[in-house]
XYZ file of N, CA, C and O in Angstrom:
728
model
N 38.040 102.800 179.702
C 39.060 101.935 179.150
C 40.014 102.734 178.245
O 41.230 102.671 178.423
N 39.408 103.565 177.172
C 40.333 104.330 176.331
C 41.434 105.398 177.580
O 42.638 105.363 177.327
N 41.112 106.042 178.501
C 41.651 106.842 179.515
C 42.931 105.912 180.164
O 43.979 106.387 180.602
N 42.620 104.656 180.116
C 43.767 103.876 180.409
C 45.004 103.315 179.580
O 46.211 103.254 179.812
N 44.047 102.862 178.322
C 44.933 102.790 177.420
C 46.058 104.139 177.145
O 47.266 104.078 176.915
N 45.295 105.170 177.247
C 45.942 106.407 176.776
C 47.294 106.719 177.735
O 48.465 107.007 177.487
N 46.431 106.487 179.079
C 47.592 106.978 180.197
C 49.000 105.603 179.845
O 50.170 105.953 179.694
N 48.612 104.268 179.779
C 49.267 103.692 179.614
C 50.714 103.704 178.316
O 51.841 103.209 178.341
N 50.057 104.421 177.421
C 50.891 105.252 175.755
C 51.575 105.919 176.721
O 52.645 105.388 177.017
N 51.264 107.036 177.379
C 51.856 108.314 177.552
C 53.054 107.726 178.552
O 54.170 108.173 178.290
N 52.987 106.920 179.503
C 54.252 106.140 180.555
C 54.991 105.430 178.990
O 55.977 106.034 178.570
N 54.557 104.317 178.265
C 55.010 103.812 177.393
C 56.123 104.551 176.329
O 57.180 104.010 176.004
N 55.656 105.959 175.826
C 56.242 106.436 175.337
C 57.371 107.759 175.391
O 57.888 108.377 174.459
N 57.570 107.968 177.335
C 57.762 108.869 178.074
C 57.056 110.384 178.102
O 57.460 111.496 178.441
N 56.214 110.036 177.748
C 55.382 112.089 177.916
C 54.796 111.736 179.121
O 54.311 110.659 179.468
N 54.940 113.142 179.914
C 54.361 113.921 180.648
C 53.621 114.622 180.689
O 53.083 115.017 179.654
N 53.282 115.069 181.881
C 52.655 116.542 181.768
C 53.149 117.236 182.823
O 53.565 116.535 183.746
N 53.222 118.390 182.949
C 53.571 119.508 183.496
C 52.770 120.980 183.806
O 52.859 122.062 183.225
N 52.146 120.653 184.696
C 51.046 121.648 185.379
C 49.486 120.521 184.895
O 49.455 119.389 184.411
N 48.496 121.365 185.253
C 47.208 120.996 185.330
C 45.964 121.462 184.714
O 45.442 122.438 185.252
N 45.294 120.872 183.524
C 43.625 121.457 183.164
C 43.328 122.467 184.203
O 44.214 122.505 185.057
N 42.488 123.186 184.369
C 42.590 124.136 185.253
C 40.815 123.532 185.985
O 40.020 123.274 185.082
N 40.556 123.439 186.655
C 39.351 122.767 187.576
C 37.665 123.626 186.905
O 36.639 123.875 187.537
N 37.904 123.811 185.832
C 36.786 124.820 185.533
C 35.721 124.249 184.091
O 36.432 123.850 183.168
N 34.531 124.182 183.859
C 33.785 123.594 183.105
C 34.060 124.106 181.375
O 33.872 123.414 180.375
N 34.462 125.257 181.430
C 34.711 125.741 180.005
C 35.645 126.343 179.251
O 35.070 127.266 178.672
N 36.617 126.318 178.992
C 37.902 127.194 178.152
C 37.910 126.338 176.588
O 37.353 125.403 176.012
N 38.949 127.377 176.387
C 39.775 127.141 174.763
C 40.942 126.895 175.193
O 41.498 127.662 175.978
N 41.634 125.526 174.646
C 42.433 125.082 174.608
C 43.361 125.850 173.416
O 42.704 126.068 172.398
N 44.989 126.367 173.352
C 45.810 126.946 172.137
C 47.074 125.504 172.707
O 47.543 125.140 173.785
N 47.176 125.138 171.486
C 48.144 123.959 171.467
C 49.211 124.151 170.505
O 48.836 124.301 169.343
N 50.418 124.179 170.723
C 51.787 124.660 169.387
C 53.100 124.157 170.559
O 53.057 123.662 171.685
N 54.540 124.683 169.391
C 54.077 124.667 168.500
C 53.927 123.730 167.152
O 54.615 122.782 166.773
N 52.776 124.352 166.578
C 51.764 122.901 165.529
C 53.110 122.916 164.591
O 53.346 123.869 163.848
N 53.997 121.739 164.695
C 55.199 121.423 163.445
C 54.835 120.375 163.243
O 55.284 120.190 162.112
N 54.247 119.363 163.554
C 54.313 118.161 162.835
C 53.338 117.436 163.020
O 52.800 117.599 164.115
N 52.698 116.348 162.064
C 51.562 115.444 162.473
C 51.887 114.589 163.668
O 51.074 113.694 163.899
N 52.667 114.669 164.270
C 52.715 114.014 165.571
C 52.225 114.851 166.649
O 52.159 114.274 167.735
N 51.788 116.325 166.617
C 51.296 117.076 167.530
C 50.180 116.067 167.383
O 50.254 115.162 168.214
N 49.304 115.997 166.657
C 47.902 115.438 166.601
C 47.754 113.481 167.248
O 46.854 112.710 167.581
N 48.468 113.473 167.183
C 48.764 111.892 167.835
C 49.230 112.152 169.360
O 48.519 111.597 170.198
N 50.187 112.822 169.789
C 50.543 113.254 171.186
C 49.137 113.542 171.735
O 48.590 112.781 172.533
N 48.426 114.974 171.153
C 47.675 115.559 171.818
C 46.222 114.626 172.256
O 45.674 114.488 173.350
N 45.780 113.900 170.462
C 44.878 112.311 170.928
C 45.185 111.646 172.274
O 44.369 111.337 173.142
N 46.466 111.487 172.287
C 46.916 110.487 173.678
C 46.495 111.427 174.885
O 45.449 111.257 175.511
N 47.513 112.549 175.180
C 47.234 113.373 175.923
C 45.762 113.257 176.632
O 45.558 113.118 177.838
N 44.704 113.357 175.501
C 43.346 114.056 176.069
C 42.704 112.928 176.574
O 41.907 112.857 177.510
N 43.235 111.870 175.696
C 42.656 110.729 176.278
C 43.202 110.340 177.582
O 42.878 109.244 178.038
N 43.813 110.933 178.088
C 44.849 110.397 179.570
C 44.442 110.825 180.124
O 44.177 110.266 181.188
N 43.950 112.450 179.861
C 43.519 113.122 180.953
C 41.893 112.776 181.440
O 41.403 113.094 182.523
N 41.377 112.220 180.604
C 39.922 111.821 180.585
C 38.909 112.841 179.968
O 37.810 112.497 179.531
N 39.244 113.763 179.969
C 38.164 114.952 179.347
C 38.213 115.044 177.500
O 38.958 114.885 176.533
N 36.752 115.440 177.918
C 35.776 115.742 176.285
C 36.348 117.082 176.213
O 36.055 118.003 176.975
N 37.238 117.139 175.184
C 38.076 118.059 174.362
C 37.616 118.309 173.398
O 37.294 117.134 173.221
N 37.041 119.062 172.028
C 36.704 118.913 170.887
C 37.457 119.891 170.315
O 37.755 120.905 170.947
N 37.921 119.637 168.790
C 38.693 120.575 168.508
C 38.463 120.474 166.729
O 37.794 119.529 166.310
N 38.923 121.269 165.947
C 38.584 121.860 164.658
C 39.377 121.373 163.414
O 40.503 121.860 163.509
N 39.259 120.515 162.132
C 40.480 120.305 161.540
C 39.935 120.431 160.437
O 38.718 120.558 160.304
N 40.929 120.408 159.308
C 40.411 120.582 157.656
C 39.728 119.727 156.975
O 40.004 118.545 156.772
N 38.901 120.276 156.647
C 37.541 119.263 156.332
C 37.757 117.860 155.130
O 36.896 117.169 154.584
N 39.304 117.822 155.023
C 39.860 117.123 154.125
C 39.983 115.256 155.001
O 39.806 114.098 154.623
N 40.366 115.922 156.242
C 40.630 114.424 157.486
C 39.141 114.039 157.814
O 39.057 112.936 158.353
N 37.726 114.809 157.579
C 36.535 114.706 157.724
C 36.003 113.789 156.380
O 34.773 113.803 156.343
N 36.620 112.982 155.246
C 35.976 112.195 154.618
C 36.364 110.477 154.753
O 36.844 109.993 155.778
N 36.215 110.105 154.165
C 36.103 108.461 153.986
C 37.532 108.119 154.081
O 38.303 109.079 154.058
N 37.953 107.138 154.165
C 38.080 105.992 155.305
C 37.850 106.480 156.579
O 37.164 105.916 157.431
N 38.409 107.498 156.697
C 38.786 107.870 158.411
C 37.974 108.863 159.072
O 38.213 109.081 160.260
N 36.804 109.670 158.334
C 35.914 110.796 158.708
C 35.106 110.210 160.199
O 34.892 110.977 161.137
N 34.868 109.319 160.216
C 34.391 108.978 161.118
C 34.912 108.656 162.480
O 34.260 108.755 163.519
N 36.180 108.251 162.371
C 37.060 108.416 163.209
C 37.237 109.606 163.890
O 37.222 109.707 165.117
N 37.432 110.655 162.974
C 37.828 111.652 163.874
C 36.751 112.684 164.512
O 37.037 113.608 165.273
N 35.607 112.380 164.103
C 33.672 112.861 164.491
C 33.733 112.383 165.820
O 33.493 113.034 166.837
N 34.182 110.810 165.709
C 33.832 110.096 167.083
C 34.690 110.659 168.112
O 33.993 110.584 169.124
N 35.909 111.230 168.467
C 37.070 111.453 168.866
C 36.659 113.126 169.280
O 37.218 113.661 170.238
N 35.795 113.746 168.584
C 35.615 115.246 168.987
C 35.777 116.385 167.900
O 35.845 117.596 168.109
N 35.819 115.795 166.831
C 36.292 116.756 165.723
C 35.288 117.006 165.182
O 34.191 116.473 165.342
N 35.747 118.295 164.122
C 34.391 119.382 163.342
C 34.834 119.336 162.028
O 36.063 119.290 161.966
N 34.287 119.333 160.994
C 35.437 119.749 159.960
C 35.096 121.560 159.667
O 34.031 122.160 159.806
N 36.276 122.013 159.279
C 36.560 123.156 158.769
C 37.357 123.330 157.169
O 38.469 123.054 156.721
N 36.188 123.902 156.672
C 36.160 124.084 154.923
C 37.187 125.450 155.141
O 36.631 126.431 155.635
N 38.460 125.560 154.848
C 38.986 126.477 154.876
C 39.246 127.484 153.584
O 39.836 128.565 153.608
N 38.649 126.833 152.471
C 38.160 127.422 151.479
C 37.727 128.528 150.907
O 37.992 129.245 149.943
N 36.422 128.405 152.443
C 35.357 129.246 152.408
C 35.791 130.394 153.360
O 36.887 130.208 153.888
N 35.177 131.488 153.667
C 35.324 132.591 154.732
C 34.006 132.480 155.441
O 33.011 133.107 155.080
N 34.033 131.743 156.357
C 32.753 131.372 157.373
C 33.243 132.869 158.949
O 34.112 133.658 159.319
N 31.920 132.340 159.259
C 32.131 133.392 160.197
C 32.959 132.201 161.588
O 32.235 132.173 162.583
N 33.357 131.929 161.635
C 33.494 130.932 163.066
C 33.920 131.181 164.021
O 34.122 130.262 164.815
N 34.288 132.699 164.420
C 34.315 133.050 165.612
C 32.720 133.010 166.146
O 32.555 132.599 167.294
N 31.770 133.336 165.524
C 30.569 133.211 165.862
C 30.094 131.748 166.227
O 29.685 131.214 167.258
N 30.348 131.301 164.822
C 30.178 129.855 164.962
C 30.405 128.847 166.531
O 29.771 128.111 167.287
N 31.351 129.259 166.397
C 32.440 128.240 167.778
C 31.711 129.160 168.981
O 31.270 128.596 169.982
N 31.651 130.094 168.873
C 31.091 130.881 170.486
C 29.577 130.777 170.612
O 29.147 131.376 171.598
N 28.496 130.062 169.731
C 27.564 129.785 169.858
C 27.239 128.368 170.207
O 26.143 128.085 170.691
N 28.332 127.300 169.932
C 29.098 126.245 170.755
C 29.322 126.141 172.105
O 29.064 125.250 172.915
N 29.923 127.363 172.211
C 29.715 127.193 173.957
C 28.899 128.161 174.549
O 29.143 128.257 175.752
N 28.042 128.896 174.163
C 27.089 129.488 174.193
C 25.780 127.898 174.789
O 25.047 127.823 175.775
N 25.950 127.218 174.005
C 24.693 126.028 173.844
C 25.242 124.837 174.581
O 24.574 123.829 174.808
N 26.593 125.020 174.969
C 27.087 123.727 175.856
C 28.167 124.244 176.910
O 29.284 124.634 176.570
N 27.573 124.192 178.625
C 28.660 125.323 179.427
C 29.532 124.508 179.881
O 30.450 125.025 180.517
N 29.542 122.885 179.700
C 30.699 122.401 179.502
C 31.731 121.833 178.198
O 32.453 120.837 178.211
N 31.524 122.827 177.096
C 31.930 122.687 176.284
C 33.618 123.056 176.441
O 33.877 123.985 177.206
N 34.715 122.401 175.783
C 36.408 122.884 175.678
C 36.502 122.255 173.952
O 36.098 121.311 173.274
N 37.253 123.393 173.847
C 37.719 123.189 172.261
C 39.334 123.578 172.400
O 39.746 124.705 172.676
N 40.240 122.292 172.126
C 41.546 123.355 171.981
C 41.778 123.093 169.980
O 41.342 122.258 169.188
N 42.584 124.179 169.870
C 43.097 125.140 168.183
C 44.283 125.212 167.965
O 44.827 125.852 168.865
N 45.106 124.807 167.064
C 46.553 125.182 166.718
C 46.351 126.676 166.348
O 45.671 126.974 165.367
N 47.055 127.801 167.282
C 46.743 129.626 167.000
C 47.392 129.634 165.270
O 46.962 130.348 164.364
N 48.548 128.603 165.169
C 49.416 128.900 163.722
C 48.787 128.828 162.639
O 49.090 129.389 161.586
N 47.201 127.615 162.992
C 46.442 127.052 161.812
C 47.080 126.206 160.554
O 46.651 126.040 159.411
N 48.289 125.729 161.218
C 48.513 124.656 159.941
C 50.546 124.730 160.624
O 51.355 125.294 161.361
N 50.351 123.835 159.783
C 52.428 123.006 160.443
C 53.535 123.838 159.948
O 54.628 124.002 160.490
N 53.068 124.385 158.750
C 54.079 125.197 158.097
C 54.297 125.967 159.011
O 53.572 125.913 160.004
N 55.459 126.989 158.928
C 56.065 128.186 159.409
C 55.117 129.708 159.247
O 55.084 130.524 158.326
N 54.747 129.685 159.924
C 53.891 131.333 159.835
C 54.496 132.378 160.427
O 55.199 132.182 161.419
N 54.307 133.675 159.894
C 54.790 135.091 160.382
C 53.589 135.424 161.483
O 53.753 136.107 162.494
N 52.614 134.932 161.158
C 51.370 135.416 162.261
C 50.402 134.517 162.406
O 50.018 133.648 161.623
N 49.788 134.993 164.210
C 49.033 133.629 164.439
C 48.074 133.962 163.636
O 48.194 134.658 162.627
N 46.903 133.385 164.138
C 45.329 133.303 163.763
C 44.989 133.736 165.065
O 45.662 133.333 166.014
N 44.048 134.493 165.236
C 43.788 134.936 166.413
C 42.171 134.504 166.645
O 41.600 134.722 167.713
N 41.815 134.154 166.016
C 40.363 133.347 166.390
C 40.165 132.827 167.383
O 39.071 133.065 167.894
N 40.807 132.192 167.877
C 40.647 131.174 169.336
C 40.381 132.611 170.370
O 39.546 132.632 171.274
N 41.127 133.561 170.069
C 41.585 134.718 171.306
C 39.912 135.660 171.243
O 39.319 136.153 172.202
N 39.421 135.660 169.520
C 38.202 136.673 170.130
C 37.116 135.196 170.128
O 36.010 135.496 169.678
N 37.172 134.434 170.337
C 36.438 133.038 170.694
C 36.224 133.442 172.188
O 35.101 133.839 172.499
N 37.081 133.385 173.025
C 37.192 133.337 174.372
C 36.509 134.075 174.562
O 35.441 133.834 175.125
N 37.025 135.791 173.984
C 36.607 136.858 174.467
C 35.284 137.024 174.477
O 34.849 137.484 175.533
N 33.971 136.644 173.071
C 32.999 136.927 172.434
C 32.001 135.677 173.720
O 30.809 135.739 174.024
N 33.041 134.686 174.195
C 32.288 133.656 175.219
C 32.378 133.889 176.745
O 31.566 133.466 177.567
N 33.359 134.540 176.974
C 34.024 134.801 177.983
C 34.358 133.880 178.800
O 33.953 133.536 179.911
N 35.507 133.370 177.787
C 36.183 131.833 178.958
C 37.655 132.246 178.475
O 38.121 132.908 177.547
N 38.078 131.634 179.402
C 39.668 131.500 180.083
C 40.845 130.595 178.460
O 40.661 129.442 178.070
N 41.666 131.343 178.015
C 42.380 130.350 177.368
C 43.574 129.640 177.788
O 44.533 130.303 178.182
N 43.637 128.258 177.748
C 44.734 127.458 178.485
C 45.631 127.381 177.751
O 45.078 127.120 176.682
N 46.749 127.432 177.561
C 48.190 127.408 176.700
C 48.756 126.208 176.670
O 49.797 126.311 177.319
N 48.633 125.089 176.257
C 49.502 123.779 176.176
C 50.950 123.519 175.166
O 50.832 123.224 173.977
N 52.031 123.647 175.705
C 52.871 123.137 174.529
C 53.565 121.755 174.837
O 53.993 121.110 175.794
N 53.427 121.674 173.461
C 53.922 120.080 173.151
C 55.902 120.362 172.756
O 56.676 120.795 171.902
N 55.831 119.718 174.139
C 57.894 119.844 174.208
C 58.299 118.814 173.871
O 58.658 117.959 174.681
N 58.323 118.704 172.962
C 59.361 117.357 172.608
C 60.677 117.432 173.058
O 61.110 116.526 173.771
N 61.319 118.300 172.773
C 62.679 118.155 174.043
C 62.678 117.434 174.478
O 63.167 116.356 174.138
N 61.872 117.824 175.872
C 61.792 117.372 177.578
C 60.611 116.112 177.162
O 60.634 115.134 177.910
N 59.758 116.096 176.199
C 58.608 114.988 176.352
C 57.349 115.620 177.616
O 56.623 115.118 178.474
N 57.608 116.797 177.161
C 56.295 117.382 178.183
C 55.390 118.221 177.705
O 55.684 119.149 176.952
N 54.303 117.981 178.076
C 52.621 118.504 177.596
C 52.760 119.416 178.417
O 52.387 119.061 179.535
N 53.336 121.010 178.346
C 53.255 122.206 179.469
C 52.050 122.577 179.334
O 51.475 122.650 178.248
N 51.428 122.914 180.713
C 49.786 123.319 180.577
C 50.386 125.022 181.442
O 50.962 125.216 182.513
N 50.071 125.640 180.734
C 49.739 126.852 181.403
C 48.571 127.309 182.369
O 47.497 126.755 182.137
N 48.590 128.410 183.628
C 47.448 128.910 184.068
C 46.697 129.052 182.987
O 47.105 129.062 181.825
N 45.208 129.199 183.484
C 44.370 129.898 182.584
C 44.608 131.499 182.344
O 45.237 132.275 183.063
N 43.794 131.807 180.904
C 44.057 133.483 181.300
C 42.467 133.809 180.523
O 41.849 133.278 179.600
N 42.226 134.915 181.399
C 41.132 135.641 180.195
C 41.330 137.018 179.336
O 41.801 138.087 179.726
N 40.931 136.740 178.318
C 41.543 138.005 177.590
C 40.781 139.401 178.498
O 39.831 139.564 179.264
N 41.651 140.067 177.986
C 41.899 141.118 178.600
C 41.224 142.659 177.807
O 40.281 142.720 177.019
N 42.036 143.735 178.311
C 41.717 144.185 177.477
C 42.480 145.039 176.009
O 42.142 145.619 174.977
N 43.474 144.713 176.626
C 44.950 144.308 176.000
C 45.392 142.990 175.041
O 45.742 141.862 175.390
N 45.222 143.641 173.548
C 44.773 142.170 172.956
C 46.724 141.718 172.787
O 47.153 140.581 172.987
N 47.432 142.690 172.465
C 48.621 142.738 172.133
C 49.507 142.551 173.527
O 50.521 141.852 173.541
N 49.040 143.213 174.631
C 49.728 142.574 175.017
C 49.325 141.135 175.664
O 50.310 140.470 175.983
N 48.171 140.582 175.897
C 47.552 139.327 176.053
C 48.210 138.211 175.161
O 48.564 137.117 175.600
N 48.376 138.775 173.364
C 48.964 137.519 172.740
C 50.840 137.266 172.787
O 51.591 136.317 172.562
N 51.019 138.862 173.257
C 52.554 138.688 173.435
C 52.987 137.450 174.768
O 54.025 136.789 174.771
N 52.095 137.398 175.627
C 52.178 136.385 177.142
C 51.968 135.325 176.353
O 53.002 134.674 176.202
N 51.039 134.896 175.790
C 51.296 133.388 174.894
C 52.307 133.346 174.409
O 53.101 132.450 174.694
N 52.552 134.201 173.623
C 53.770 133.553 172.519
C 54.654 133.963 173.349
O 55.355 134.551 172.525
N 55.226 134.135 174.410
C 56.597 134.063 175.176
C 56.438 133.040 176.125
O 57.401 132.739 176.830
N 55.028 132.285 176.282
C 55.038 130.766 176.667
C 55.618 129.892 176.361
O 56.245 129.032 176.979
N 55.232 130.281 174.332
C 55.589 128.850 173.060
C 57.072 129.438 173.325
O 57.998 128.628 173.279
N 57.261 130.331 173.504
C 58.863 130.154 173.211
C 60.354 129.466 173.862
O 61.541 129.439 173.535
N 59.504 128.945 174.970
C 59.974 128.470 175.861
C 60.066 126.790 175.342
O 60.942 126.091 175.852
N 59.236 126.262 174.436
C 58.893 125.226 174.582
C 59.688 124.506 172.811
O 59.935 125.342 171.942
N 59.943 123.203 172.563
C 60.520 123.264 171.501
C 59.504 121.862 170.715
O 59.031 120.729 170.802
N 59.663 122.879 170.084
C 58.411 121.642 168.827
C 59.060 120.596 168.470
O 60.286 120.577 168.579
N 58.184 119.259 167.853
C 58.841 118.593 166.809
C 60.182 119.135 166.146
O 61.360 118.905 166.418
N 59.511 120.039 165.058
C 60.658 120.248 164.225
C 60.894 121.720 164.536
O 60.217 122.293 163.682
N 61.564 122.778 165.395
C 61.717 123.753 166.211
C 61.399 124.789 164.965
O 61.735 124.651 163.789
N 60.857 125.572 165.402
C 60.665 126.907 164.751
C 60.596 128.035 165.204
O 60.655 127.943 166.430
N 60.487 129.215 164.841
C 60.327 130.398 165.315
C 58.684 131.011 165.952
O 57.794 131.371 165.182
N 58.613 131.018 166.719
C 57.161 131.787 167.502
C 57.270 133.261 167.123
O 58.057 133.958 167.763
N 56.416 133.893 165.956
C 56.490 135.105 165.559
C 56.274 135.895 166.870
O 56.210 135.371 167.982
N 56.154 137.397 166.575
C 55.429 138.202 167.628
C 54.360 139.006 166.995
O 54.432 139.415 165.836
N 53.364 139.218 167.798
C 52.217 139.602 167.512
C 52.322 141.085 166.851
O 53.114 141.921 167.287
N 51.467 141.325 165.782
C 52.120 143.154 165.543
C 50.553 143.486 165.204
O 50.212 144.634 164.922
């Protein structure tokens, strides 16, 4: 029922999608670019349209009362960003323990404007060895672009330069600049 409701939002509110999940039991989802709390409402709809168990990571601040529970039920973790946890480990022992596990990550880690990603999601993949899918949220056009999968390589620089000349293609909420990797 929620998969319908969702698909039904996404006609309702004109989003699309553009390309396809890729047919495979496990990746990391990278979603940007992250400008506005409406990425997180699109992407809710989105996952719910598509029907798949997505789980994904947020500040352990949206993890308390009124609404903590909400977003537990929905697929979320909280993340104490506070602290310096190990969570590339963390998250790759996640799908280590579940081989149909998918987690997608904002690479920017937060809405503001950044000079550099976070590259966690990228040695996530690598340390699991799954495929990362590239989704951008175009508000422009009103399209959810899904990229091929890719697996990192062994080329980390040039691996994150092919993402970020994905996002650049694509125009956020509130448009910003897609740094380059250095």
């Amino acid at each position: 029922m929620f998969t319908k409701l969702c698909q039904w939002l996404m006609k309702l509110t004109g989003w699309q999608f553009e390309g396809k999940l890729p047919a495979l039991v496990s990746y990391i989802i990278i979603v940007g670019p992250h400008t506005s709390n409406w990425d997180f409402i699109v992407g809710v709809m989105a996952r719910g349209a598509l029907g798949q168990r997505i789980h994904f990571l947020g500040k352990h601040q949206l993890f308390i009362p009124p609404w903590g529970w909400l977003f537990r039920a929905i697929g979320g973790s909280p993340v104490d960003r506070r602290k310096h946890n190990n969570l590339v480990d963390a998250v790759s022992k996640l799908f280590a323990e579940d081989p149909e596990y998918k987690l997608a990550l904002a690479p920017e880690g937060t809405r503001a404007e950044v000079t550099r990603w976070k590259t966690g999601f990228y040695h996530i993949a690598k340390q699991s060895q799954i495929p990362i899918v590239a989704i951008g949220f175009d508000f422009g056009r009103k399209k959810l672009v899904i990229s091929h999968p890719k697996y990192p390589g062994d080329d980390m620089h040039h691996d994150m330069n092919e993402l970020m000349a994905f996002y650049r293609t694509i125009q956020g909420k509130k448009p910003k600049l897609i740094p380059d990797f250095k």
